[in-house]
mmCIF file of the C-alpha atoms, coordinates in Angstrom:
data_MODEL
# 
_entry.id   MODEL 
# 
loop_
_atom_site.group_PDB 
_atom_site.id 
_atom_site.type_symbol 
_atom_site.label_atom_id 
_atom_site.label_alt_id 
_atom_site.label_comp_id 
_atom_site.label_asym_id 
_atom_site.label_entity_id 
_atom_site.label_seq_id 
_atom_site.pdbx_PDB_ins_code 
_atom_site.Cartn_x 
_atom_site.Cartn_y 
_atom_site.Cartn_z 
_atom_site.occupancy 
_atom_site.B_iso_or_equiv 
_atom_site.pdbx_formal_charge 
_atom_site.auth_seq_id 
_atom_site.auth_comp_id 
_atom_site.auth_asym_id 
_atom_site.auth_atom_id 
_atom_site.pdbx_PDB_model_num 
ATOM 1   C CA . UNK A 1 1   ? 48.655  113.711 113.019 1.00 0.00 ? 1   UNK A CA 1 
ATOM 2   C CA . UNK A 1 2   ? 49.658  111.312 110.525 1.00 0.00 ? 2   UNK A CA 1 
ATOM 3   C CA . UNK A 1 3   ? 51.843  107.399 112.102 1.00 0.00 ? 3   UNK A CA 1 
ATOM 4   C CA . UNK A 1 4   ? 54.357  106.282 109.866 1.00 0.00 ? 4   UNK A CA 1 
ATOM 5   C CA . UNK A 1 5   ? 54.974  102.549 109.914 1.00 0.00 ? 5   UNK A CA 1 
ATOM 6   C CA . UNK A 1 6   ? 58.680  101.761 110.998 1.00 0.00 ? 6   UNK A CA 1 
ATOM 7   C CA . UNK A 1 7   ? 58.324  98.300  109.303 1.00 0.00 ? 7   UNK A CA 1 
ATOM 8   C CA . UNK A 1 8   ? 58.657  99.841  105.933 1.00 0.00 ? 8   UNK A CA 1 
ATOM 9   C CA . UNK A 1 9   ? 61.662  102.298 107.358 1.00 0.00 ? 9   UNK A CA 1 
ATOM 10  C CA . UNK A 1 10  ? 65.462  101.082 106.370 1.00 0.00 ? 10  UNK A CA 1 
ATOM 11  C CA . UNK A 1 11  ? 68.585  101.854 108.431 1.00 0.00 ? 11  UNK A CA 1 
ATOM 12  C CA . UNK A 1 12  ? 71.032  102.830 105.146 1.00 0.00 ? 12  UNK A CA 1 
ATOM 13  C CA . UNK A 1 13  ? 73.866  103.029 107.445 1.00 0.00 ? 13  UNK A CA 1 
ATOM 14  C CA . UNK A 1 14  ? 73.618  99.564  108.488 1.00 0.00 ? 14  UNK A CA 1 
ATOM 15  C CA . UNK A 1 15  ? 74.241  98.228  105.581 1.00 0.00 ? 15  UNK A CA 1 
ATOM 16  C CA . UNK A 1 16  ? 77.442  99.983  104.294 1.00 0.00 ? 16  UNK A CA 1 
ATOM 17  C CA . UNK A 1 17  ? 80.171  98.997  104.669 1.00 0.00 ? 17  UNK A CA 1 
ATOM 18  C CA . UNK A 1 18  ? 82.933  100.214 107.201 1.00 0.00 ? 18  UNK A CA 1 
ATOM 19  C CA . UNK A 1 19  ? 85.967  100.549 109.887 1.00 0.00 ? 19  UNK A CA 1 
ATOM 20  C CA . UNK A 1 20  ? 85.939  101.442 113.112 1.00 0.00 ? 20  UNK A CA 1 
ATOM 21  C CA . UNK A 1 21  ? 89.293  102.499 114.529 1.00 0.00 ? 21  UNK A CA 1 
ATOM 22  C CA . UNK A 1 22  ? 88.750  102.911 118.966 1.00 0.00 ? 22  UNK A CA 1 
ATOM 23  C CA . UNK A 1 23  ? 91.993  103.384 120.926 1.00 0.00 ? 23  UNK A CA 1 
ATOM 24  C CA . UNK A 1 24  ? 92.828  99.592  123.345 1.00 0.00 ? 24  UNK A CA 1 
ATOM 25  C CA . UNK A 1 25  ? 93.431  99.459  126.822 1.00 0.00 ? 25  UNK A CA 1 
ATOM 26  C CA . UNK A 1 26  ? 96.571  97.504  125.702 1.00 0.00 ? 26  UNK A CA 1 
ATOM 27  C CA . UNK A 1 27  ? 97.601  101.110 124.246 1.00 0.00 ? 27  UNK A CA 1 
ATOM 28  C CA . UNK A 1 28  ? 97.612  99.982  120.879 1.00 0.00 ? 28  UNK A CA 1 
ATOM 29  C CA . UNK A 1 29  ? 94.346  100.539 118.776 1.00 0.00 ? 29  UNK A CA 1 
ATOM 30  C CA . UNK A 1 30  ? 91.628  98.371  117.591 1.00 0.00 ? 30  UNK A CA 1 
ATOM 31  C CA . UNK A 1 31  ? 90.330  98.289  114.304 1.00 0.00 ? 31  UNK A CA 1 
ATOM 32  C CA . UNK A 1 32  ? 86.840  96.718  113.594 1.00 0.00 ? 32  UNK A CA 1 
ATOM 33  C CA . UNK A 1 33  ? 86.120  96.183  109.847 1.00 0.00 ? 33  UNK A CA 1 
ATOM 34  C CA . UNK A 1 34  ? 82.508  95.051  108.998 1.00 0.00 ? 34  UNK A CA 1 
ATOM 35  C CA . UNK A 1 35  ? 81.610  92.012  107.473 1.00 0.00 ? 35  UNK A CA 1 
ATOM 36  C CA . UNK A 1 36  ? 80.138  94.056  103.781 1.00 0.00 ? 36  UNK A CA 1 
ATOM 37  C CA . UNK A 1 37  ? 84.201  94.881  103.184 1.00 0.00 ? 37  UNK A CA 1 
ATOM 38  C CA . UNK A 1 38  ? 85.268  91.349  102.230 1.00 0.00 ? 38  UNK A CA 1 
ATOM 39  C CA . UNK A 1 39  ? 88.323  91.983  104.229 1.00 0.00 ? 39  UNK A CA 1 
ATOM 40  C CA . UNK A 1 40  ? 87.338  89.528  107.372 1.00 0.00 ? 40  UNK A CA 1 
ATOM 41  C CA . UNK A 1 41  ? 89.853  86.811  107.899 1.00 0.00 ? 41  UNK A CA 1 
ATOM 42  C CA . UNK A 1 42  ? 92.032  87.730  105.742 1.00 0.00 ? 42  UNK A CA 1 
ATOM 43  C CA . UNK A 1 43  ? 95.799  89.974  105.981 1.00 0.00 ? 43  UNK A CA 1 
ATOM 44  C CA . UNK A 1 44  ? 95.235  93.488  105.375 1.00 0.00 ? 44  UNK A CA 1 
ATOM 45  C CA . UNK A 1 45  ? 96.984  96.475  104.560 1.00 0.00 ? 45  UNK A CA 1 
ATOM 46  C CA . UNK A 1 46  ? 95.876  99.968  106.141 1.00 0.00 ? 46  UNK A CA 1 
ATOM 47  C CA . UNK A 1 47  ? 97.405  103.679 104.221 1.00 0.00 ? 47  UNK A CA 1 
ATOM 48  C CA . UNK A 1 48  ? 96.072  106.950 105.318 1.00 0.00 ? 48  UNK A CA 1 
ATOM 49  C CA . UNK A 1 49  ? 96.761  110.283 103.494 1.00 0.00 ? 49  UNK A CA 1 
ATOM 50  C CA . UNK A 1 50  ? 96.646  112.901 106.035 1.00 0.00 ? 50  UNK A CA 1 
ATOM 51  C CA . UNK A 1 51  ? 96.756  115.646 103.526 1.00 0.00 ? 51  UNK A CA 1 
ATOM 52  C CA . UNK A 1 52  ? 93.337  114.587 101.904 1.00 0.00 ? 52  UNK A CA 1 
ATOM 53  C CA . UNK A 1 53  ? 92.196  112.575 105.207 1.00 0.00 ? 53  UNK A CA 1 
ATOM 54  C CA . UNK A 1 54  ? 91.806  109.530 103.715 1.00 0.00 ? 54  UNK A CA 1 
ATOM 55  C CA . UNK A 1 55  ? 91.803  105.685 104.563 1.00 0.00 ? 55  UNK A CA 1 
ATOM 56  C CA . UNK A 1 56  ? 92.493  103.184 102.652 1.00 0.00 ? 56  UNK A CA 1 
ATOM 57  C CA . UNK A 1 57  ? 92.526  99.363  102.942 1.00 0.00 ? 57  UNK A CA 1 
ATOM 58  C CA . UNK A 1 58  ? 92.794  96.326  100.866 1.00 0.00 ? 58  UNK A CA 1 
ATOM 59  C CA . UNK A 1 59  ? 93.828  92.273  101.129 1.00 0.00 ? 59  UNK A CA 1 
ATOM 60  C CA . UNK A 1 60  ? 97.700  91.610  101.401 1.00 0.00 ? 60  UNK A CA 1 
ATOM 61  C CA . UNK A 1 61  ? 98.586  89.480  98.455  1.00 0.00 ? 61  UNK A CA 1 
ATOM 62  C CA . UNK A 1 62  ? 101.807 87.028  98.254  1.00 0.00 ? 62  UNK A CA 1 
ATOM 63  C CA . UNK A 1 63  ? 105.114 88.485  100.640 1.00 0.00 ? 63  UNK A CA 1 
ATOM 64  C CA . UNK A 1 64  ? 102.750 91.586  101.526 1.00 0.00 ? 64  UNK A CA 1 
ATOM 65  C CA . UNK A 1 65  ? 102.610 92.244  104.958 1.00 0.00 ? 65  UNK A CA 1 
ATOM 66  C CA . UNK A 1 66  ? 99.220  93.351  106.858 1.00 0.00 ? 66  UNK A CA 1 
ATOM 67  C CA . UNK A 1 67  ? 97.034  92.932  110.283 1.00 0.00 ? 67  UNK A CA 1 
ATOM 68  C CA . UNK A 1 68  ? 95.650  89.939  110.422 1.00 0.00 ? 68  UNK A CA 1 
ATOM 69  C CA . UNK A 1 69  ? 91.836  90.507  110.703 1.00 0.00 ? 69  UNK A CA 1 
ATOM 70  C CA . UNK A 1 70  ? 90.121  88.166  112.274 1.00 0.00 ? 70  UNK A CA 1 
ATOM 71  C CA . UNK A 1 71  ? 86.913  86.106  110.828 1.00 0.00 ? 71  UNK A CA 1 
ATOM 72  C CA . UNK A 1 72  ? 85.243  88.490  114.079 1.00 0.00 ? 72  UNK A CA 1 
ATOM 73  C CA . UNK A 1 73  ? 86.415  91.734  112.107 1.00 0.00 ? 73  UNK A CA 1 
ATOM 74  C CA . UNK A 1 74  ? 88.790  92.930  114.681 1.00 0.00 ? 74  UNK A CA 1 
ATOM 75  C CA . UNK A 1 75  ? 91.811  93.461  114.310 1.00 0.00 ? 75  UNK A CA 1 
ATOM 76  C CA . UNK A 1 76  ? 94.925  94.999  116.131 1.00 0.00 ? 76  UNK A CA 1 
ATOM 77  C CA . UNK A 1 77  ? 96.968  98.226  114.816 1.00 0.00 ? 77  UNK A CA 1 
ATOM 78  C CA . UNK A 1 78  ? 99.894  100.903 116.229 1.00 0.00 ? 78  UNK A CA 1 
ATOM 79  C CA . UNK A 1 79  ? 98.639  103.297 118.815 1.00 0.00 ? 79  UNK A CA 1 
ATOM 80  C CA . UNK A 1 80  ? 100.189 106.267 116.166 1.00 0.00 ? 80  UNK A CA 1 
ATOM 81  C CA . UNK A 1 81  ? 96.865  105.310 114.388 1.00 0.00 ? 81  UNK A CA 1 
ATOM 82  C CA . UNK A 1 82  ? 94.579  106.495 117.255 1.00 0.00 ? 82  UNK A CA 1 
ATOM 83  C CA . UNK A 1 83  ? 97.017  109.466 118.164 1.00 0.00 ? 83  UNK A CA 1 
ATOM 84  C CA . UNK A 1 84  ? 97.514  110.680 114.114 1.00 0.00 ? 84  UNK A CA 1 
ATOM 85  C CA . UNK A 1 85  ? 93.238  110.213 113.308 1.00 0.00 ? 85  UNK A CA 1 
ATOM 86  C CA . UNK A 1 86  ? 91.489  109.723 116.384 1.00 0.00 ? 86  UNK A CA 1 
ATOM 87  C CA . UNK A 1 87  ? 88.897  107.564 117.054 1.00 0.00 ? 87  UNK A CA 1 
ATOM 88  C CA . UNK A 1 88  ? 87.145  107.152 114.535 1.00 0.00 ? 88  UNK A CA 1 
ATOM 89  C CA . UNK A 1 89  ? 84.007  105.294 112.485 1.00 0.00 ? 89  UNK A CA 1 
ATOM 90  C CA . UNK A 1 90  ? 84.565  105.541 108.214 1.00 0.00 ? 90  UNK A CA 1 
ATOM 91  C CA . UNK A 1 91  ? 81.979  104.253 105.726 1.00 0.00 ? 91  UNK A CA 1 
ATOM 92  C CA . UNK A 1 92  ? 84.118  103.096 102.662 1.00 0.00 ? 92  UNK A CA 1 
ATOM 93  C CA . UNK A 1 93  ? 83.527  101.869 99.081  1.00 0.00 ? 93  UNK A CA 1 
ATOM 94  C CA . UNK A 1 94  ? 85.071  99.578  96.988  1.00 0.00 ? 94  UNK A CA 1 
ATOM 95  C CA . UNK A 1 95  ? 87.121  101.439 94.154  1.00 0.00 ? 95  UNK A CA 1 
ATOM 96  C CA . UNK A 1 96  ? 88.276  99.759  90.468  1.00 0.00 ? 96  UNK A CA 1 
ATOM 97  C CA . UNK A 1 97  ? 91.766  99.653  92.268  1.00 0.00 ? 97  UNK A CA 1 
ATOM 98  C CA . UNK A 1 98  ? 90.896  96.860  94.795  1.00 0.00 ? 98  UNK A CA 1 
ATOM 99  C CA . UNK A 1 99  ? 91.345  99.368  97.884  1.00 0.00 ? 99  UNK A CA 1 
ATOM 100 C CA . UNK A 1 100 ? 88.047  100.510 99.873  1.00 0.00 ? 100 UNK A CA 1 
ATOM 101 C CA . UNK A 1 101 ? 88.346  104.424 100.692 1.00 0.00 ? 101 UNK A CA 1 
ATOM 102 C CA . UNK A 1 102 ? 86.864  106.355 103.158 1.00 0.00 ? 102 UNK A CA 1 
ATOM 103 C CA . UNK A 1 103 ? 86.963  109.916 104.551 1.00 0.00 ? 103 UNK A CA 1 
ATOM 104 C CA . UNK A 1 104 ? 88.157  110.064 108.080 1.00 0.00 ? 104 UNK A CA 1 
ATOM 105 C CA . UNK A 1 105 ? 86.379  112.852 110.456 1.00 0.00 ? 105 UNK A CA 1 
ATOM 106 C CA . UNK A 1 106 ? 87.940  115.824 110.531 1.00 0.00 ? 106 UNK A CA 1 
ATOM 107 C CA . UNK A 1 107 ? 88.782  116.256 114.605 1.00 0.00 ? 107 UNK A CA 1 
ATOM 108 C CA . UNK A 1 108 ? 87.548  118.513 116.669 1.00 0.00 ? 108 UNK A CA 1 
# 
């Protein structure tokens, strides 16, 4: 039997970046965005494309209007988002567009 030194092991998920959409008790939805998205603290805008189930989100600029994320990474959406996608937890990537996709689950 052959050890393997965990000291030399790295988590990859960790250190991606992504959202976490959980339904409230306020019966609205939270959305938690990690701190690798650049989005903390800052308005953003949230599109999903049911068709391809996709996420997308990006920084409000000028007159846009977003949630406000907070410098925590939480931040407060409609309950249609839990009850449309479910709850939910989506690596995403920045594209050359600005937005960060992601693939949301496909529900069981």
């Amino acid at each position: 039997m052959a050890f393997e030194s965990m000291n030399n092991v790295k988590n990859m998920g960790y250190h991606r970046p992504f959202i976490r959409c959980t339904a409230s008790r306020a019966g609205g939805s939270t959305i938690y965005v990690s701190a690798r998205t650049e989005l903390r603290g800052k308005r953003v805008l949230i599109e999903i494309d049911h068709a391809a189930n996709l996420v997308r989100l990006r920084a409000a600029t000028g007159s846009e209007r977003g949630a406000q994320c907070l410098k925590q990474g939480v931040m407060s959406a409609s309950k249609a988002l839990v009850l449309a996608c479910g709850t939910f937890r989506v690596y995403v990537e920045k594209r050359e567009d600005g937005w960060w996709y992601g693939r949301i689950p496909e529900s069981k």
